[in-house]
Short mmCIF file of C-alpha atoms in Angstrom, two decimals:
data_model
loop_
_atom_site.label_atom_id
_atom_site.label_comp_id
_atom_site.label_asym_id
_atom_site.label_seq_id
_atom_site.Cartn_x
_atom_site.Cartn_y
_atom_site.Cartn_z
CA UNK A 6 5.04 -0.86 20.44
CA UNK A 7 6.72 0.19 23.73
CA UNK A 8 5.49 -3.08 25.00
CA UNK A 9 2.97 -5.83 23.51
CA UNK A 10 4.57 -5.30 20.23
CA UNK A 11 8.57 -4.81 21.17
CA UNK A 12 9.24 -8.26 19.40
CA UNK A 13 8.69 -6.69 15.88
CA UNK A 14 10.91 -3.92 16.47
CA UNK A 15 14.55 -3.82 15.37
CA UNK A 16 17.14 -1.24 16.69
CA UNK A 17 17.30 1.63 14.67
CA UNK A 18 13.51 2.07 14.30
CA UNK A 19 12.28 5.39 14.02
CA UNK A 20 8.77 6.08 15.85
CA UNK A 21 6.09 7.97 15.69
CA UNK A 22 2.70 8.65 13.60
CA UNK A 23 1.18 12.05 14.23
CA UNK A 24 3.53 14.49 12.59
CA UNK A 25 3.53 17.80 11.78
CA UNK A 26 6.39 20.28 9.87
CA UNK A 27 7.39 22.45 7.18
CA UNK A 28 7.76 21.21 3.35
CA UNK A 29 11.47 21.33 2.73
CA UNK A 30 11.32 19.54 -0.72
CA UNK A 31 8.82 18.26 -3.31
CA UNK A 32 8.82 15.17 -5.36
CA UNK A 33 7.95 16.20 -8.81
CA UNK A 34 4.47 14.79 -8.68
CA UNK A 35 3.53 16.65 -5.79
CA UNK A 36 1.82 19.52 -6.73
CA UNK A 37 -0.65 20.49 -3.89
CA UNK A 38 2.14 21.17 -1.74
CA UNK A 39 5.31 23.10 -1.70
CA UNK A 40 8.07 23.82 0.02
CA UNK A 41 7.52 26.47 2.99
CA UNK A 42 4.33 25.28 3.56
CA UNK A 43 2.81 23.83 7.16
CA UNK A 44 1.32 20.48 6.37
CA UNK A 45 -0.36 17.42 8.88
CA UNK A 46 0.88 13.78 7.63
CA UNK A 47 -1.45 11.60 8.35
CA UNK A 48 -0.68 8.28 10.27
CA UNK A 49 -1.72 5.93 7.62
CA UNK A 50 0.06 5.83 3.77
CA UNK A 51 -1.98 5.80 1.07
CA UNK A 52 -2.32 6.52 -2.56
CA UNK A 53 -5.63 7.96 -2.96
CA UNK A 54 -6.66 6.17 -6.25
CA UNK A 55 -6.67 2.78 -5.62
CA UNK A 56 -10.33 0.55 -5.29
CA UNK A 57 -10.10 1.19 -1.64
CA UNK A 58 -8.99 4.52 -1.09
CA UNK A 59 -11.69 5.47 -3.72
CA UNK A 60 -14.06 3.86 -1.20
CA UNK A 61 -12.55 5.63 1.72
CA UNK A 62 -10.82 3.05 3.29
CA UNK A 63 -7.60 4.74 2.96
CA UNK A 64 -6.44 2.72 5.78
CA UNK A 65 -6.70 -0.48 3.71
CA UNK A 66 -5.06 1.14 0.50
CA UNK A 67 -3.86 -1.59 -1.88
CA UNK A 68 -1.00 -0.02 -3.11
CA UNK A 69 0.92 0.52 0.51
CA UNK A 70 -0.76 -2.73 1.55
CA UNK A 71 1.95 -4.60 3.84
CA UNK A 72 0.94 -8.00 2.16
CA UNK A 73 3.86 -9.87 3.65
CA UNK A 74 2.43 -9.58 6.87
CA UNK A 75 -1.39 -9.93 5.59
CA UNK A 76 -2.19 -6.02 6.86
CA UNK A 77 -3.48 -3.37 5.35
CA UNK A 78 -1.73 -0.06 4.19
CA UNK A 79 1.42 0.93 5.65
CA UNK A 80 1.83 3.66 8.70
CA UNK A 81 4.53 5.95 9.82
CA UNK A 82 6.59 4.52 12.47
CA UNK A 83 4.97 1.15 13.44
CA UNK A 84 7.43 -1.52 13.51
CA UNK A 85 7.95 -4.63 10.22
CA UNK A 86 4.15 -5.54 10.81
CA UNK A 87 3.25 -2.07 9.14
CA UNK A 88 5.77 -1.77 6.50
CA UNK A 89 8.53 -0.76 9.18
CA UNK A 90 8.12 3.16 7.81
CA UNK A 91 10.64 5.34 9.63
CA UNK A 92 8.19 7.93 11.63
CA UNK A 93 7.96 11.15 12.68
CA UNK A 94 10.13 11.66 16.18
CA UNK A 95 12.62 12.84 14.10
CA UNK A 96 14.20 16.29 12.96
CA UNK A 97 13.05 15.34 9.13
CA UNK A 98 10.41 12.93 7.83
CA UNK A 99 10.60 11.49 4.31
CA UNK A 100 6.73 10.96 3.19
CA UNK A 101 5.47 8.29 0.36
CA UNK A 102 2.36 9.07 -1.47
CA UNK A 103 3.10 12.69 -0.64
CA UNK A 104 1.15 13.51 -4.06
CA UNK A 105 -2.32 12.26 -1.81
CA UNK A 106 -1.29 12.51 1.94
CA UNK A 107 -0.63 15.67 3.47
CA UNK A 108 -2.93 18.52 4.41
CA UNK A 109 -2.09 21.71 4.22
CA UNK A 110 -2.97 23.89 6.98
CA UNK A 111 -3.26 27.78 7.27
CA UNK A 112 -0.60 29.93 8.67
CA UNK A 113 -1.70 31.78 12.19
CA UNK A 114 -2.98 29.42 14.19
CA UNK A 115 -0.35 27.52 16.74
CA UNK A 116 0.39 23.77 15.87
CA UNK A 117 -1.56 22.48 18.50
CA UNK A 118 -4.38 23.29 16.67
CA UNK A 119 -3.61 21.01 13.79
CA UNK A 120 -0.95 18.23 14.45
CA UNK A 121 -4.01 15.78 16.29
CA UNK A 122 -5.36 16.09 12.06
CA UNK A 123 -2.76 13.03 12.02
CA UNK A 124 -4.51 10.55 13.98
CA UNK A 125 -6.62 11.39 17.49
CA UNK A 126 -9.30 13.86 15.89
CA UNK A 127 -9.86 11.40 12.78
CA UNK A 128 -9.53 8.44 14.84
CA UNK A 129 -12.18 9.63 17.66
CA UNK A 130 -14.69 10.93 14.78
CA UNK A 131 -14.34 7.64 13.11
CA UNK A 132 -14.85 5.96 16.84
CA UNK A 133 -17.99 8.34 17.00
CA UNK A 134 -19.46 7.86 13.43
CA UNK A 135 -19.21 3.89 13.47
CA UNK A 136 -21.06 3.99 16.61
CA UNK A 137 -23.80 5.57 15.18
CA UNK A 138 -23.36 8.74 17.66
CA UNK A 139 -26.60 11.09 17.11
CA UNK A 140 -28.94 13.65 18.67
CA UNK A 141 -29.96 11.79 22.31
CA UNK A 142 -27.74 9.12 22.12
CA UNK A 143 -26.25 7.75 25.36
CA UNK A 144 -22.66 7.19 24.30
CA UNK A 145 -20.19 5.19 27.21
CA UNK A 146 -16.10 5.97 26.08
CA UNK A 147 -14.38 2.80 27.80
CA UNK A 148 -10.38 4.03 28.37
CA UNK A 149 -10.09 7.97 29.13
CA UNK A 150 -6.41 8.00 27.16
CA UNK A 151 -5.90 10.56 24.18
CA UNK A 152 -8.51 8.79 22.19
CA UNK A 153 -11.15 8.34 24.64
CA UNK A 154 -10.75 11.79 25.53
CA UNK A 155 -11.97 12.97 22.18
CA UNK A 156 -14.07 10.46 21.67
CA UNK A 157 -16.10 12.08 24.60
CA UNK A 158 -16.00 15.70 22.98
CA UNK A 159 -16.83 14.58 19.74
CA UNK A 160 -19.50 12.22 20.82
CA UNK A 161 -21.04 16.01 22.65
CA UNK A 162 -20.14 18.03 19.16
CA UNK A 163 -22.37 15.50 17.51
CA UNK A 164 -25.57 16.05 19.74
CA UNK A 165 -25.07 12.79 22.55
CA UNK A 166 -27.75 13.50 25.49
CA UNK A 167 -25.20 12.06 27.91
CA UNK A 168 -22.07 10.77 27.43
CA UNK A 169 -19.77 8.74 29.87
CA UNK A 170 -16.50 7.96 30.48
CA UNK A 171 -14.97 4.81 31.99
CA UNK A 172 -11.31 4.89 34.02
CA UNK A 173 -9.20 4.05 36.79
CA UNK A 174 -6.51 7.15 36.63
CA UNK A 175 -7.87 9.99 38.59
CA UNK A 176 -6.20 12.82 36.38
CA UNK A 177 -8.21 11.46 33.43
CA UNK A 178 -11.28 10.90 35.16
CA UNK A 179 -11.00 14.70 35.87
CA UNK A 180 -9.75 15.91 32.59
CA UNK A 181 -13.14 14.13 31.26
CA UNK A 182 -15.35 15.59 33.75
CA UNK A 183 -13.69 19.36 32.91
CA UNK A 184 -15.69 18.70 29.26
CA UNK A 185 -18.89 18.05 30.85
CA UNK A 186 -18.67 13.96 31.06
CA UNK A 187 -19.99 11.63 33.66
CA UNK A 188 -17.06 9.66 35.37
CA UNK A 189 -16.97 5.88 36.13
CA UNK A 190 -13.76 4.53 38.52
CA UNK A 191 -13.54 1.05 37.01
CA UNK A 192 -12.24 0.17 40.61
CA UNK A 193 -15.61 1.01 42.27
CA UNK A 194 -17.86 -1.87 41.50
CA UNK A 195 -19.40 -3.10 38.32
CA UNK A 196 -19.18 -0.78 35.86
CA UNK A 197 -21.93 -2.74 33.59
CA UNK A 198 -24.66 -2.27 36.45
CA UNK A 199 -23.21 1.43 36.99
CA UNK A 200 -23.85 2.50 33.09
CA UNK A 201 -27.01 0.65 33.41
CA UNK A 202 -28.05 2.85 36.27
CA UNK A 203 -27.49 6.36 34.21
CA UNK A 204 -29.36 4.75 31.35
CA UNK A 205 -32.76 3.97 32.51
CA UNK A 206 -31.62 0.34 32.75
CA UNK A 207 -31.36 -0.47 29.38
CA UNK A 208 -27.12 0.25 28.98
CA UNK A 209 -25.66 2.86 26.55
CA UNK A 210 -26.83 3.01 22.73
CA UNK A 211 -23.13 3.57 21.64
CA UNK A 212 -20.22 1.92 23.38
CA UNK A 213 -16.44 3.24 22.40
CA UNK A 214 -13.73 1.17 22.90
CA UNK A 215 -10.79 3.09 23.30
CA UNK A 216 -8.90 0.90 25.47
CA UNK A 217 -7.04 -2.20 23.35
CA UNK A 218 -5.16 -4.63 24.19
CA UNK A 219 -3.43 -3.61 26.89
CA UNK A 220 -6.14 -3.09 29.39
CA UNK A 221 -5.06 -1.93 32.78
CA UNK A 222 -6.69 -4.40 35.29
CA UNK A 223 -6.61 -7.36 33.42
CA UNK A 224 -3.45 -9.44 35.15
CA UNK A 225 -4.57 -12.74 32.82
CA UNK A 226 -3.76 -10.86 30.27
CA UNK A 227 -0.68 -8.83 31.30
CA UNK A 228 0.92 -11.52 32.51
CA UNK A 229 0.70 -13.39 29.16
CA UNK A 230 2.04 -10.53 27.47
CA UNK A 231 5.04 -10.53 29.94
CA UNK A 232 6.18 -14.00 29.72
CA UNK A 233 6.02 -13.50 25.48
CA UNK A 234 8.06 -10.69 26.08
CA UNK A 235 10.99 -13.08 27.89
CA UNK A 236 11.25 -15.11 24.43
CA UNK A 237 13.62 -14.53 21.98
CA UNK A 238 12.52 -11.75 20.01
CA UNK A 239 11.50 -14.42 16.67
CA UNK A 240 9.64 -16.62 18.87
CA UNK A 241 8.08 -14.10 20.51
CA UNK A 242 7.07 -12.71 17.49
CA UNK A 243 5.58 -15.96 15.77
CA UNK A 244 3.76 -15.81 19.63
CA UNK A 245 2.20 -13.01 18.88
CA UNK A 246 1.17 -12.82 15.59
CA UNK A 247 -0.39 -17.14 15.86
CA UNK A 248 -1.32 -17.47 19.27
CA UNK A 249 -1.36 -13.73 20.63
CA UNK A 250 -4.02 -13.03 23.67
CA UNK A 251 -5.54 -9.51 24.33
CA UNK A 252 -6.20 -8.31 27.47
CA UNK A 253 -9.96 -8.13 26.78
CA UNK A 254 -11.42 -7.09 29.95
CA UNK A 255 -12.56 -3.64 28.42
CA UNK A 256 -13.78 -5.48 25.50
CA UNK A 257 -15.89 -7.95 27.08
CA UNK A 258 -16.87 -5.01 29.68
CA UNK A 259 -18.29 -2.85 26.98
CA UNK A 260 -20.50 -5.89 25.48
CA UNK A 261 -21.72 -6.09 29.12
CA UNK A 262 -22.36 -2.28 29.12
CA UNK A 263 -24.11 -2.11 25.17
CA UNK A 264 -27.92 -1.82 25.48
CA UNK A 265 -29.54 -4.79 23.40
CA UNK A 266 -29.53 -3.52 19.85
CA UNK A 267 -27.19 -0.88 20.33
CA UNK A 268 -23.55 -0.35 18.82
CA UNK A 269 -19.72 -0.73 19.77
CA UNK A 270 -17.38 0.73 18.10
CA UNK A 271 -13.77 -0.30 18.56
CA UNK A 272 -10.59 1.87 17.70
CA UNK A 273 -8.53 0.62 20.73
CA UNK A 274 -5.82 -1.86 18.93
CA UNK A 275 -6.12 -5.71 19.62
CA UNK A 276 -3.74 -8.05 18.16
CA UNK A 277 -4.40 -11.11 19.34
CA UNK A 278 -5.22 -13.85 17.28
CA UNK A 279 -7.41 -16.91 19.61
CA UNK A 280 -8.92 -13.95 21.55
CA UNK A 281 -12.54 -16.12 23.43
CA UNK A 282 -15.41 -13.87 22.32
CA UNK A 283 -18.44 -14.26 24.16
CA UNK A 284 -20.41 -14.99 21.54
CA UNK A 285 -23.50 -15.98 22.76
CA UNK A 286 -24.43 -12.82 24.85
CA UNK A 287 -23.18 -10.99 21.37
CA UNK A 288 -25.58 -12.84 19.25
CA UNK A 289 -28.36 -12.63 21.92
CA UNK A 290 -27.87 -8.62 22.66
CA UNK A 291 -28.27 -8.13 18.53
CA UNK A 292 -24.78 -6.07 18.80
CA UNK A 293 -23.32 -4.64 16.10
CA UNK A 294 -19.68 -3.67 16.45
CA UNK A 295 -17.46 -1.70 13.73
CA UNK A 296 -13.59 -1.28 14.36
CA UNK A 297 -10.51 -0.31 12.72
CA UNK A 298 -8.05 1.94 11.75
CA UNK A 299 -8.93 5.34 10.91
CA UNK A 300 -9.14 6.30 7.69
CA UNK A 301 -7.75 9.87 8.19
CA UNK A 302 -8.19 11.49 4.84
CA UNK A 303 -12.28 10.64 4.82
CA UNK A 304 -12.89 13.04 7.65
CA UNK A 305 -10.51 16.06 6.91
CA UNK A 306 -13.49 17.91 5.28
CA UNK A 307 -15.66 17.60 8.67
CA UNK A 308 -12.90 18.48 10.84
CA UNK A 309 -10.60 21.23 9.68
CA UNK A 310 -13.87 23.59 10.43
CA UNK A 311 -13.29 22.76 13.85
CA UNK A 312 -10.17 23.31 14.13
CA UNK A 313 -9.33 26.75 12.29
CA UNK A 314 -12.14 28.42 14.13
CA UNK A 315 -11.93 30.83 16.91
CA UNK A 316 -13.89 28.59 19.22
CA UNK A 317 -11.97 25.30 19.48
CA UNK A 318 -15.76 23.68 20.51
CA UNK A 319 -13.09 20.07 20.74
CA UNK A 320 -10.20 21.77 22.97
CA UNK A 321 -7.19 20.94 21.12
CA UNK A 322 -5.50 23.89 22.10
CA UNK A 323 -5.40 22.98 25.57
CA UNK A 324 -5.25 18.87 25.13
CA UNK A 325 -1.34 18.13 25.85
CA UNK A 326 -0.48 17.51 28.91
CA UNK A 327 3.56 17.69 28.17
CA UNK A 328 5.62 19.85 25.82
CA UNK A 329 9.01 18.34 25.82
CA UNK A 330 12.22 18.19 23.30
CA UNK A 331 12.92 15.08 21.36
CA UNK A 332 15.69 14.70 23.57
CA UNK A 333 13.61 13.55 26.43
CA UNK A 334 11.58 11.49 24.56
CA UNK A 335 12.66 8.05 26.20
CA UNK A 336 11.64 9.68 29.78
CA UNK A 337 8.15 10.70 27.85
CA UNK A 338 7.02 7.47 26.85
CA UNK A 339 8.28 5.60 30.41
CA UNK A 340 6.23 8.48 32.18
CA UNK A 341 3.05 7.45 30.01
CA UNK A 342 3.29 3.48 29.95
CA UNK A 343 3.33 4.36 33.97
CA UNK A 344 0.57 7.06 34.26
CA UNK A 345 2.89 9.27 35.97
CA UNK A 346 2.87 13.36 36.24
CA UNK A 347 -0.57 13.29 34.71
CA UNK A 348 0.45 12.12 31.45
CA UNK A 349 -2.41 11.99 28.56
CA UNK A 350 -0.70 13.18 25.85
CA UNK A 351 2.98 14.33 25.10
CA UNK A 352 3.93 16.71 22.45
CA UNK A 353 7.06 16.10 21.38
CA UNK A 354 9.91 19.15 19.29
CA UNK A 355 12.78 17.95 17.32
#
């Protein structure tokens, strides 16, 4: 949104997905909640009893569904293409389907504990469970951001033998390594041969894409996404959404690094729709790859254990890098884009 996807934003947009706040009122079918109490909204709206949500898709739900656009359910603070939802960097948040969404946490513990309920913990389980992460798996996290991050810890929690992240910003590399994860520099060499080399040759069972579309080393790409960005904002747009090109280089790195067989699992964003796929080495490697959106109300159950304990065993006390006020929001997310400071992840109080 702060870049790639500017042309679908329209002043006056209010951003943001992973809230966190006190009930101040109730609709009248909203009984689970009330007001006073401390509830996570998670980034995706949905209803809960639709034919999807009932299959815990909740990130497909057919009655937020943004068909106009032809995607599924609607999200806080994600420009028109997602229902254009005013989000949560604001002093109040209005929240549809508040009857299903929410989750009530306890009183005691800080926020930090629970506002990553809204999006990274669900989003890096759901990165970890498509990929089939077990006991002894060999698990490669491709993009060392807020995502891969977790992905890495929750890849461990689940019983991964050795799991390894992929980078080129130092402070992340070492934020990684702190949680016990073997560090690839992307700028070293080839990073297929190098994940090769810690896996007895074969590559890793589980790859996680956590990078997206706008892949840092990857000037093809950039540079596409730069000139789309000099159109007119409906030009650019139509661009985008008909003849949009990812920066796939993490993409196309992580079907190099897959073992034959084995499993990537994508929760980076692409957007681009005549991405080249090499097929061929996909169909010869026997890959299977599952991606999307997380579907944050399916894995509440597995993760509010984690989280309300005394031993934090995914460190979300300690996982923001930044506290700042709303105020200096603007600074936050030019700090980020840039990788300055050792930004990984700004927490941010109206």
């Amino acid at each position: 949104m702060y870049e790639v996807l500017t042309p679908f934003m329209t002043e006056g947009d209010i951003l943001g997905h992973e809230p966190i706040g006190i009930v101040e009122e109730v609709g009248e079918q909203v009984t689970h909640i009330r007001p006073g109490d401390r509830v996570v909204v998670p980034f995706n709206i949905s209803c809960g009893h639709c034919y999807m949500c009932e299959r815990n898709l909740q990130s497909q739900c057919e009655t937020t569904q943004v068909r106009d656009q032809d995607k599924g359910a609607a999200f806080f603070g994600y420009t028109k293409l997602y229902g254009q939802v005013p989000g949560g960097q604001a002093e109040y948040l209005r929240v549809p389907q508040a009857h299903y969404g929410p989750i009530k946490v306890p009183e005691g513990p800080s926020d930090e504990r629970f506002v990553y309920l809204s999006d990274v913990l669900p989003t890096a389980w759901q990165a970890a469970v498509y990929g089939d992460v077990g006991t002894g798996s060999t698990v490669a996290v491709f993009g060392l951001g807020p995502i891969g991050q977790m992905s890495c810890r929750v890849a461990a929690h689940l019983g991964a033998r050795k799991v390894i992240g992929i980078d080129l910003v130092p402070e992340r590399l070492a934020l990684a390594r702190k949680y016990g994860v073997e560090t690839v520099d992307v700028s070293t060499g080839n990073v297929g041969d190098t994940i090769r080399d810690l896996t007895d040759g074969r590559g890793a069972d589980t790859v996680i894409d956590a990078v997206g579309m706008e892949a840092h080393g990857a000037p093809l790409g950039k540079a596409a996404h730069q000139l789309v960005g000099m159109l007119p904002k409906p030009l650019a747009a139509m661009m985008t959404e008909r003849g949009g090109v990812d920066r796939l280089s993490a993409l196309h790195a992580a079907i190099d690094a897959v073992r034959r067989g084995g499993t990537i699992s994508v929760s980076g964003v692409y957007g681009g729709m005549v991405d080249p796929m090499p097929m061929m080495q996909m169909f010869d490697k026997q890959v299977t790859i599952r991606m999307g959106q997380a579907n944050v109300r399916r894995w509440v159950d597995d993760l509010l254990p984690l989280v309300t304990g005394d031993d934090d065993p995914l460190g979300v006390q300690d996982f923001a890098t930044h506290r700042l006020p709303l105020s200096e929001a603007p600074g936050a997310y030019q700090m980020f884009q840039h990788k300055e400071d050792g930004a990984i992840k700004v927490l941010l109080t109206p």
